[in-house]
PDB file of C-alpha atoms and ligand atoms in Angstrom:
ATOM      1  CA  UNK W   7       0.000   0.000   0.000  1.00 61.00           C
ATOM      2  CA  UNK W   8       1.614   3.256  -1.183  1.00 77.00           C
ATOM      3  CA  UNK W   9      -0.804   5.487   0.678  1.00 94.00           C
ATOM      4  CA  UNK W  10      -0.871   5.537   4.463  1.00 96.00           C
ATOM      5  CA  UNK W  11      -4.641   5.986   4.445  1.00 97.00           C
ATOM      6  CA  UNK W  12      -7.391   5.099   1.952  1.00 97.00           C
ATOM      7  CA  UNK W  13     -11.108   5.676   2.236  1.00 98.00           C
ATOM      8  CA  UNK W  14     -13.363   4.220  -0.412  1.00 98.00           C
ATOM      9  CA  UNK W  15     -17.012   5.184  -0.739  1.00 98.00           C
ATOM     10  CA  UNK W  16     -17.487   5.607   3.013  1.00 98.00           C
ATOM     11  CA  UNK W  17     -20.911   6.324   4.514  1.00 98.00           C
ATOM     12  CA  UNK W  18     -21.644   7.182   8.161  1.00 98.00           C
ATOM     13  CA  UNK W  19     -25.047   7.681   9.720  1.00 97.00           C
ATOM     14  CA  UNK W  20     -26.366   8.774  13.100  1.00 95.00           C
ATOM     15  CA  UNK W  21     -29.927   7.754  13.993  1.00 94.00           C
ATOM     16  CA  UNK W  22     -30.675   6.800  10.413  1.00 92.00           C
ATOM     17  CA  UNK W  23     -29.443  10.097   8.903  1.00 95.00           C
ATOM     18  CA  UNK W  24     -26.380  10.099   6.690  1.00 96.00           C
ATOM     19  CA  UNK W  25     -23.801  12.627   7.869  1.00 97.00           C
ATOM     20  CA  UNK W  26     -21.111  11.366   5.472  1.00 98.00           C
ATOM     21  CA  UNK W  27     -21.730  10.021   1.977  1.00 97.00           C
ATOM     22  CA  UNK W  28     -19.505   8.682  -0.823  1.00 97.00           C
ATOM     23  CA  UNK W  29     -16.279   9.693   0.919  1.00 97.00           C
ATOM     24  CA  UNK W  30     -13.261   8.542  -1.094  1.00 97.00           C
ATOM     25  CA  UNK W  31      -9.926   9.915  -0.027  1.00 96.00           C
ATOM     26  CA  UNK W  32      -6.259   8.963  -0.009  1.00 96.00           C
ATOM     27  CA  UNK W  33      -3.342  10.295   1.985  1.00 96.00           C
ATOM     28  CA  UNK W  34       0.306   9.786   1.150  1.00 95.00           C
ATOM     29  CA  UNK W  35       3.151   9.574   3.607  1.00 94.00           C
ATOM     30  CA  UNK W  36       4.303  13.067   4.585  1.00 94.00           C
ATOM     31  CA  UNK W  37       1.253  14.819   3.121  1.00 94.00           C
ATOM     32  CA  UNK W  38      -0.474  17.769   4.833  1.00 95.00           C
ATOM     33  CA  UNK W  39      -4.207  17.765   4.237  1.00 95.00           C
ATOM     34  CA  UNK W  40      -6.601  20.367   5.608  1.00 95.00           C
ATOM     35  CA  UNK W  41     -10.291  19.606   5.996  1.00 96.00           C
ATOM     36  CA  UNK W  42     -12.652  22.545   5.915  1.00 94.00           C
ATOM     37  CA  UNK W  43     -16.405  22.944   5.708  1.00 93.00           C
ATOM     38  CA  UNK W  44     -19.450  24.347   7.470  1.00 94.00           C
ATOM     39  CA  UNK W  45     -20.431  23.503  11.042  1.00 93.00           C
ATOM     40  CA  UNK W  46     -22.099  20.118  11.069  1.00 94.00           C
ATOM     41  CA  UNK W  47     -20.559  19.211   7.699  1.00 96.00           C
ATOM     42  CA  UNK W  48     -19.066  16.021   9.137  1.00 97.00           C
ATOM     43  CA  UNK W  49     -15.401  16.918   9.729  1.00 96.00           C
ATOM     44  CA  UNK W  50     -15.174  15.510  13.251  1.00 95.00           C
ATOM     45  CA  UNK W  51     -17.191  12.470  12.208  1.00 96.00           C
ATOM     46  CA  UNK W  52     -14.745  11.807   9.387  1.00 97.00           C
ATOM     47  CA  UNK W  53     -11.847  11.921  11.837  1.00 96.00           C
ATOM     48  CA  UNK W  54     -13.664   9.618  14.239  1.00 95.00           C
ATOM     49  CA  UNK W  55     -14.301   7.165  11.410  1.00 96.00           C
ATOM     50  CA  UNK W  56     -10.596   7.180  10.515  1.00 96.00           C
ATOM     51  CA  UNK W  57      -9.713   6.585  14.183  1.00 93.00           C
ATOM     52  CA  UNK W  58     -12.252   3.751  14.446  1.00 93.00           C
ATOM     53  CA  UNK W  59     -14.388   5.643  16.974  1.00 91.00           C
ATOM     54  CA  UNK W  60     -17.474   5.540  14.759  1.00 94.00           C
ATOM     55  CA  UNK W  61     -18.327   2.673  12.468  1.00 95.00           C
ATOM     56  CA  UNK W  62     -19.155   3.423   8.839  1.00 97.00           C
ATOM     57  CA  UNK W  63     -22.368   1.890   7.541  1.00 97.00           C
ATOM     58  CA  UNK W  64     -20.777   1.490   4.110  1.00 97.00           C
ATOM     59  CA  UNK W  65     -17.446   1.590   2.316  1.00 97.00           C
ATOM     60  CA  UNK W  66     -13.909   0.813   3.430  1.00 97.00           C
ATOM     61  CA  UNK W  67     -11.232   2.528   5.475  1.00 97.00           C
ATOM     62  CA  UNK W  68      -7.712   1.124   5.192  1.00 96.00           C
ATOM     63  CA  UNK W  69      -4.685   2.239   7.168  1.00 95.00           C
ATOM     64  CA  UNK W  70      -1.124   1.153   6.496  1.00 95.00           C
ATOM     65  CA  UNK W  71      -0.466  -1.816   8.787  1.00 91.00           C
ATOM     66  CA  UNK W  72       2.094  -0.271  11.106  1.00 88.00           C
ATOM     67  CA  UNK W  73       0.615   3.233  11.076  1.00 92.00           C
ATOM     68  CA  UNK W  74       0.700   5.084  14.399  1.00 92.00           C
ATOM     69  CA  UNK W  75      -1.806   7.932  14.611  1.00 93.00           C
ATOM     70  CA  UNK W  76      -1.609  10.815  17.069  1.00 93.00           C
ATOM     71  CA  UNK W  77      -4.974  12.448  17.716  1.00 93.00           C
ATOM     72  CA  UNK W  78      -5.458  15.943  19.106  1.00 94.00           C
ATOM     73  CA  UNK W  79      -9.108  16.517  20.083  1.00 89.00           C
ATOM     74  CA  UNK W  80     -10.711  19.964  20.215  1.00 85.00           C
ATOM     75  CA  UNK W  81      -9.215  21.587  23.306  1.00 77.00           C
ATOM     76  CA  UNK W  82     -12.399  23.571  23.813  1.00 77.00           C
ATOM     77  CA  UNK W  83     -14.224  20.272  24.439  1.00 79.00           C
ATOM     78  CA  UNK W  84     -11.615  18.855  26.817  1.00 78.00           C
ATOM     79  CA  UNK W  85     -12.768  18.341  30.420  1.00 81.00           C
ATOM     80  CA  UNK W  86     -10.548  20.722  32.357  1.00 81.00           C
ATOM     81  CA  UNK W  87     -12.045  19.770  35.709  1.00 83.00           C
ATOM     82  CA  UNK W  88     -10.356  16.385  35.598  1.00 82.00           C
ATOM     83  CA  UNK W  89      -7.679  16.589  38.336  1.00 82.00           C
ATOM     84  CA  UNK W  90      -4.506  15.598  36.548  1.00 90.00           C
ATOM     85  CA  UNK W  91      -1.091  17.153  36.019  1.00 94.00           C
ATOM     86  CA  UNK W  92       0.294  18.137  32.630  1.00 94.00           C
ATOM     87  CA  UNK W  93       3.021  15.484  32.896  1.00 94.00           C
ATOM     88  CA  UNK W  94       0.461  12.720  33.429  1.00 91.00           C
ATOM     89  CA  UNK W  95      -1.759  13.942  30.579  1.00 90.00           C
ATOM     90  CA  UNK W  96       1.196  13.732  28.216  1.00 92.00           C
ATOM     91  CA  UNK W  97       2.168  10.357  29.667  1.00 90.00           C
ATOM     92  CA  UNK W  98      -1.214   8.887  28.656  1.00 87.00           C
ATOM     93  CA  UNK W  99      -0.112   9.537  25.079  1.00 88.00           C
ATOM     94  CA  UNK W 100       2.461   6.763  25.485  1.00 83.00           C
ATOM     95  CA  UNK W 101      -0.347   4.193  25.568  1.00 76.00           C
ATOM     96  CA  UNK W 102      -1.403   5.426  22.140  1.00 60.00           C
ATOM     97  CA  UNK W 103      -1.888   2.826  19.470  1.00 46.00           C
ATOM     98  CA  UNK W 104       0.178   0.325  21.399  1.00 53.00           C
ATOM     99  CA  UNK W 105      -2.506  -0.093  24.004  1.00 53.00           C
ATOM    100  CA  UNK W 106      -2.246  -3.461  25.656  1.00 55.00           C
ATOM    101  CA  UNK W 107      -3.981  -4.831  28.692  1.00 53.00           C
ATOM    102  CA  UNK W 108      -2.090  -4.093  31.899  1.00 56.00           C
ATOM    103  CA  UNK W 109       0.670  -2.176  30.160  1.00 65.00           C
ATOM    104  CA  UNK W 110       2.403   0.026  32.697  1.00 72.00           C
ATOM    105  CA  UNK W 111       4.417   3.122  32.054  1.00 77.00           C
ATOM    106  CA  UNK W 112       8.144   2.563  32.278  1.00 81.00           C
ATOM    107  CA  UNK W 113      11.140   4.824  32.741  1.00 85.00           C
ATOM    108  CA  UNK W 114      11.492   5.181  28.955  1.00 88.00           C
ATOM    109  CA  UNK W 115       7.938   6.533  28.746  1.00 89.00           C
ATOM    110  CA  UNK W 116       8.680   9.122  31.430  1.00 92.00           C
ATOM    111  CA  UNK W 117      11.891  10.059  29.662  1.00 94.00           C
ATOM    112  CA  UNK W 118      10.022  10.627  26.384  1.00 94.00           C
ATOM    113  CA  UNK W 119       7.504  12.865  28.156  1.00 95.00           C
ATOM    114  CA  UNK W 120      10.311  14.920  29.698  1.00 97.00           C
ATOM    115  CA  UNK W 121      11.935  15.256  26.258  1.00 96.00           C
ATOM    116  CA  UNK W 122       8.781  16.318  24.439  1.00 95.00           C
ATOM    117  CA  UNK W 123       7.834  18.865  27.119  1.00 97.00           C
ATOM    118  CA  UNK W 124      11.329  20.334  26.840  1.00 96.00           C
ATOM    119  CA  UNK W 125      11.264  20.402  23.023  1.00 93.00           C
ATOM    120  CA  UNK W 126       7.940  22.230  23.096  1.00 93.00           C
ATOM    121  CA  UNK W 127       8.993  24.706  25.798  1.00 93.00           C
ATOM    122  CA  UNK W 128       6.467  23.286  28.262  1.00 96.00           C
ATOM    123  CA  UNK W 129       8.767  21.898  30.984  1.00 97.00           C
ATOM    124  CA  UNK W 130       7.760  24.603  33.432  1.00 97.00           C
ATOM    125  CA  UNK W 131       4.137  23.419  33.230  1.00 97.00           C
ATOM    126  CA  UNK W 132       4.848  19.736  33.983  1.00 97.00           C
ATOM    127  CA  UNK W 133       3.419  19.766  37.512  1.00 97.00           C
ATOM    128  CA  UNK W 134       0.560  22.130  36.822  1.00 96.00           C
ATOM    129  CA  UNK W 135      -3.051  20.929  36.990  1.00 95.00           C
ATOM    130  CA  UNK W 136      -4.651  21.058  33.540  1.00 93.00           C
ATOM    131  CA  UNK W 137      -7.515  23.158  34.918  1.00 93.00           C
ATOM    132  CA  UNK W 138      -4.985  25.960  35.518  1.00 94.00           C
ATOM    133  CA  UNK W 139      -3.778  26.186  31.901  1.00 94.00           C
ATOM    134  CA  UNK W 140      -4.693  28.828  29.346  1.00 92.00           C
ATOM    135  CA  UNK W 141      -6.387  27.681  26.136  1.00 91.00           C
ATOM    136  CA  UNK W 142      -3.129  27.936  24.196  1.00 92.00           C
ATOM    137  CA  UNK W 143      -1.165  26.031  26.847  1.00 94.00           C
ATOM    138  CA  UNK W 144      -3.784  23.284  26.985  1.00 94.00           C
ATOM    139  CA  UNK W 145      -3.742  22.946  23.204  1.00 94.00           C
ATOM    140  CA  UNK W 146       0.043  22.576  23.193  1.00 95.00           C
ATOM    141  CA  UNK W 147      -0.154  19.976  25.983  1.00 95.00           C
ATOM    142  CA  UNK W 148      -2.675  17.981  23.933  1.00 95.00           C
ATOM    143  CA  UNK W 149      -0.347  18.158  20.932  1.00 95.00           C
ATOM    144  CA  UNK W 150       2.561  17.011  23.141  1.00 96.00           C
ATOM    145  CA  UNK W 151       0.382  14.105  24.282  1.00 94.00           C
ATOM    146  CA  UNK W 152      -0.163  13.078  20.653  1.00 94.00           C
ATOM    147  CA  UNK W 153       3.485  13.578  19.646  1.00 94.00           C
ATOM    148  CA  UNK W 154       4.914  11.536  22.515  1.00 94.00           C
ATOM    149  CA  UNK W 155       3.566   8.404  20.802  1.00 90.00           C
ATOM    150  CA  UNK W 156       5.910   9.221  17.876  1.00 92.00           C
ATOM    151  CA  UNK W 157       3.092   9.046  15.336  1.00 94.00           C
ATOM    152  CA  UNK W 158       3.399   8.762  11.550  1.00 95.00           C
ATOM    153  CA  UNK W 159       0.186  10.744  11.135  1.00 96.00           C
ATOM    154  CA  UNK W 160      -1.033  13.573  13.356  1.00 97.00           C
ATOM    155  CA  UNK W 161      -4.756  14.373  13.212  1.00 97.00           C
ATOM    156  CA  UNK W 162      -5.896  17.640  14.794  1.00 97.00           C
ATOM    157  CA  UNK W 163      -9.458  18.881  15.248  1.00 95.00           C
ATOM    158  CA  UNK W 164      -9.535  22.693  15.115  1.00 94.00           C
ATOM    159  CA  UNK W 165      -6.337  23.185  17.132  1.00 94.00           C
ATOM    160  CA  UNK W 166      -6.341  26.964  16.721  1.00 93.00           C
ATOM    161  CA  UNK W 167      -9.992  27.599  17.644  1.00 90.00           C
ATOM    162  CA  UNK W 168     -10.308  30.511  20.078  1.00 86.00           C
ATOM    163  CA  UNK W 169      -6.554  31.091  20.263  1.00 90.00           C
ATOM    164  CA  UNK W 170      -4.777  34.407  19.799  1.00 92.00           C
ATOM    165  CA  UNK W 171      -2.427  35.009  16.868  1.00 93.00           C
ATOM    166  CA  UNK W 172       0.749  34.248  18.857  1.00 93.00           C
ATOM    167  CA  UNK W 173      -0.538  30.870  20.010  1.00 92.00           C
ATOM    168  CA  UNK W 174      -1.836  30.113  16.524  1.00 93.00           C
ATOM    169  CA  UNK W 175       1.605  30.815  15.090  1.00 94.00           C
ATOM    170  CA  UNK W 176       3.257  28.578  17.712  1.00 92.00           C
ATOM    171  CA  UNK W 177       0.916  25.742  16.798  1.00 93.00           C
ATOM    172  CA  UNK W 178       1.482  26.100  13.076  1.00 95.00           C
ATOM    173  CA  UNK W 179       5.255  26.114  13.719  1.00 94.00           C
ATOM    174  CA  UNK W 180       4.913  22.822  15.616  1.00 94.00           C
ATOM    175  CA  UNK W 181       2.886  21.331  12.750  1.00 95.00           C
ATOM    176  CA  UNK W 182       5.363  22.479  10.111  1.00 95.00           C
ATOM    177  CA  UNK W 183       8.276  20.931  11.995  1.00 94.00           C
ATOM    178  CA  UNK W 184       6.393  17.660  12.404  1.00 95.00           C
ATOM    179  CA  UNK W 185       5.376  17.723   8.740  1.00 95.00           C
ATOM    180  CA  UNK W 186       8.999  17.832   7.590  1.00 95.00           C
ATOM    181  CA  UNK W 187       8.904  14.055   8.024  1.00 94.00           C
ATOM    182  CA  UNK W 188       5.357  12.958   8.802  1.00 96.00           C
ATOM    183  CA  UNK W 189       1.774  13.419   7.648  1.00 96.00           C
ATOM    184  CA  UNK W 190      -0.837  15.785   9.069  1.00 97.00           C
ATOM    185  CA  UNK W 191      -4.621  16.015   8.782  1.00 97.00           C
ATOM    186  CA  UNK W 192      -5.853  19.359  10.063  1.00 97.00           C
ATOM    187  CA  UNK W 193      -9.536  20.171  10.576  1.00 96.00           C
ATOM    188  CA  UNK W 194      -9.779  23.932  10.525  1.00 94.00           C
ATOM    189  CA  UNK W 195     -11.880  26.990   9.832  1.00 92.00           C
ATOM    190  CA  UNK W 196      -8.709  29.037   9.293  1.00 91.00           C
ATOM    191  CA  UNK W 197      -8.931  29.501   5.521  1.00 88.00           C
ATOM    192  CA  UNK W 198      -6.348  32.250   5.520  1.00 87.00           C
ATOM    193  CA  UNK W 199      -3.734  29.863   6.869  1.00 88.00           C
ATOM    194  CA  UNK W 200      -4.361  27.083   4.349  1.00 86.00           C
ATOM    195  CA  UNK W 201      -4.424  29.480   1.409  1.00 81.00           C
ATOM    196  CA  UNK W 202      -1.260  31.281   2.489  1.00 83.00           C
ATOM    197  CA  UNK W 203       0.543  27.991   3.003  1.00 80.00           C
ATOM    198  CA  UNK W 204      -0.612  26.320  -0.223  1.00 76.00           C
ATOM    199  CA  UNK W 205      -2.202  23.422   1.569  1.00 82.00           C
ATOM    200  CA  UNK W 206      -4.077  20.591  -0.059  1.00 89.00           C
ATOM    201  CA  UNK W 207      -7.644  20.973   1.046  1.00 92.00           C
ATOM    202  CA  UNK W 208     -10.815  18.919   1.258  1.00 94.00           C
ATOM    203  CA  UNK W 209     -14.071  20.835   1.458  1.00 92.00           C
ATOM    204  CA  UNK W 210     -16.556  18.622   3.258  1.00 95.00           C
ATOM    205  CA  UNK W 211     -20.276  19.114   3.509  1.00 95.00           C
ATOM    206  CA  UNK W 212     -21.646  15.600   3.964  1.00 96.00           C
ATOM    207  CA  UNK W 213     -19.875  14.786   0.681  1.00 96.00           C
ATOM    208  CA  UNK W 214     -16.485  15.869  -0.564  1.00 94.00           C
ATOM    209  CA  UNK W 215     -17.286  19.048  -2.490  1.00 91.00           C
ATOM    210  CA  UNK W 216     -13.692  19.750  -3.504  1.00 89.00           C
ATOM    211  CA  UNK W 217     -10.230  18.318  -3.073  1.00 90.00           C
ATOM    212  CA  UNK W 218      -7.171  20.076  -4.365  1.00 88.00           C
ATOM    213  CA  UNK W 219      -4.831  22.974  -3.961  1.00 85.00           C
ATOM    214  CA  UNK W 220      -6.302  25.764  -1.862  1.00 80.00           C
ATOM    215  CA  UNK W 221      -4.480  28.423  -3.835  1.00 73.00           C
ATOM    216  CA  UNK W 222      -5.478  27.376  -7.344  1.00 67.00           C
ATOM    217  CA  UNK W 223      -9.168  27.730  -6.588  1.00 56.00           C
ATOM    218  CA  UNK W 224     -11.143  30.922  -6.348  1.00 54.00           C
ATOM    219  CA  UNK W 225     -11.765  31.810  -2.710  1.00 50.00           C
ATOM    220  CA  UNK W 226     -15.477  31.540  -3.252  1.00 45.00           C
ATOM    221  CA  UNK W 227     -15.153  27.963  -4.423  1.00 54.00           C
ATOM    222  CA  UNK W 228     -13.382  26.738  -1.354  1.00 52.00           C
ATOM    223  CA  UNK W 229     -15.305  28.963   0.981  1.00 53.00           C
ATOM    224  CA  UNK W 230     -16.717  27.191   3.935  1.00 54.00           C
ATOM    225  CA  UNK W 231     -20.289  27.806   2.952  1.00 52.00           C
ATOM    226  CA  UNK W 232     -21.057  30.236   5.725  1.00 47.00           C
ATOM    227  CA  UNK W 233     -19.639  28.168   8.579  1.00 45.00           C
ATOM    228  CA  UNK W 234     -18.597  29.998  11.717  1.00 40.00           C
ATOM    229  CA  UNK W 235     -14.966  31.054  11.688  1.00 40.00           C
ATOM    230  CA  UNK W 236     -13.609  30.198  15.099  1.00 40.00           C
ATOM    231  CA  UNK W 237     -10.009  31.055  14.374  1.00 34.00           C
TER     232      UNK W 237
HETATM  233  N1  ATP Y  12     -22.961  11.274  18.443  1.00 81.50           N
HETATM  234  C1  ATP Y  12     -23.814  11.860  17.581  1.00 81.50           C
HETATM  235  N2  ATP Y  12     -25.104  11.473  17.528  1.00 81.50           N
HETATM  236  C2  ATP Y  12     -25.974  12.034  16.649  1.00 81.50           C
HETATM  237  N3  ATP Y  12     -25.635  12.989  15.759  1.00 81.50           N
HETATM  238  C3  ATP Y  12     -24.357  13.417  15.763  1.00 81.50           C
HETATM  239  C4  ATP Y  12     -23.373  12.879  16.665  1.00 81.50           C
HETATM  240  N4  ATP Y  12     -22.189  13.491  16.430  1.00 81.50           N
HETATM  241  C5  ATP Y  12     -22.411  14.364  15.436  1.00 81.50           C
HETATM  242  N5  ATP Y  12     -23.704  14.332  15.028  1.00 81.50           N
HETATM  243  C6  ATP Y  12     -24.293  15.110  13.930  1.00 81.50           C
HETATM  244  O1  ATP Y  12     -23.569  14.791  12.761  1.00 81.50           O
HETATM  245  C7  ATP Y  12     -23.386  15.949  11.939  1.00 81.50           C
HETATM  246  C8  ATP Y  12     -21.889  16.142  11.682  1.00 81.50           C
HETATM  247  O2  ATP Y  12     -21.260  16.534  12.905  1.00 81.50           O
HETATM  248  P1  ATP Y  12     -19.698  16.787  13.012  1.00 81.50           P
HETATM  249  O3  ATP Y  12     -19.398  17.091  14.442  1.00 81.50           O
HETATM  250  O4  ATP Y  12     -18.975  15.662  12.371  1.00 81.50           O
HETATM  251  O5  ATP Y  12     -19.514  18.091  12.120  1.00 81.50           O
HETATM  252  P2  ATP Y  12     -18.300  19.122  12.010  1.00 81.50           P
HETATM  253  O6  ATP Y  12     -18.114  19.399  10.559  1.00 81.50           O
HETATM  254  O7  ATP Y  12     -17.128  18.580  12.755  1.00 81.50           O
HETATM  255  O8  ATP Y  12     -18.882  20.409  12.751  1.00 81.50           O
HETATM  256  P3  ATP Y  12     -18.134  21.640  13.509  1.00 81.50           P
HETATM  257  O9  ATP Y  12     -17.458  22.463  12.465  1.00 81.50           O
HETATM  258  O10 ATP Y  12     -19.282  22.354  14.144  1.00 81.50           O
HETATM  259  O11 ATP Y  12     -17.195  21.039  14.534  1.00 81.50           O
HETATM  260  C9  ATP Y  12     -24.046  17.098  12.690  1.00 81.50           C
HETATM  261  O12 ATP Y  12     -25.347  17.270  12.154  1.00 81.50           O
HETATM  262  C10 ATP Y  12     -24.121  16.616  14.122  1.00 81.50           C
HETATM  263  O13 ATP Y  12     -25.208  17.186  14.793  1.00 81.50           O
END
């Protein structure tokens, strides 16, 4: 399999209503794909289907056999009341795709967490409760949690939503560095970013309306059909 990910004619429904239809999509190693579209267009559902969190009612999803995926959920939906330190949140990322019954964290896992926190400039937050973090800090911690599994593909759901421009820039820098070697799928409403950075884009509104280069299309054609711009 040359692609790391292949979706063929995928359908997903909730309560009898199709929220995704005829989704066919491939992703190559090292690619950076942005997914845009209106609220309720099915972006998060598509990610969940790729992760195996929702089951398609039709079609096929194939991942390369050894593929490790890092998933960064929407930080705005993360339960901040959960009493846990930053270090331990990142440590849970070590379970990742290698989840086995009764696996315990070892010294190597702790070492990797220390390294990733340092590389991302987050060491000073290691012992802080997650409830005490700013939105930008929490988002970076969730990215660290995904990266500590050393994934081949990083999937992020609106990582820059509600963040200021400095934090947005930090996050895009992290993604660009990761993308020098590995693949990224980014769900975003930040059209300016994907156009400025010549990203491959999928416009999703139940079906794939467009896939291609963000820059070669007229803005109106890739516009997110009136969806709310969180960024
Ligand atoms: N667990 C669920 N049960 C029933 N319906 C759901 C469920 N999750 C999502 N939906 C519905 O499926 C549709 C697609 O939702 P989804 O969250 O995938 O869209 P989205 O493109 O990610 O939206 P947004 O940009 O607002 O995050 C919506 O109509 C939503 O209400």
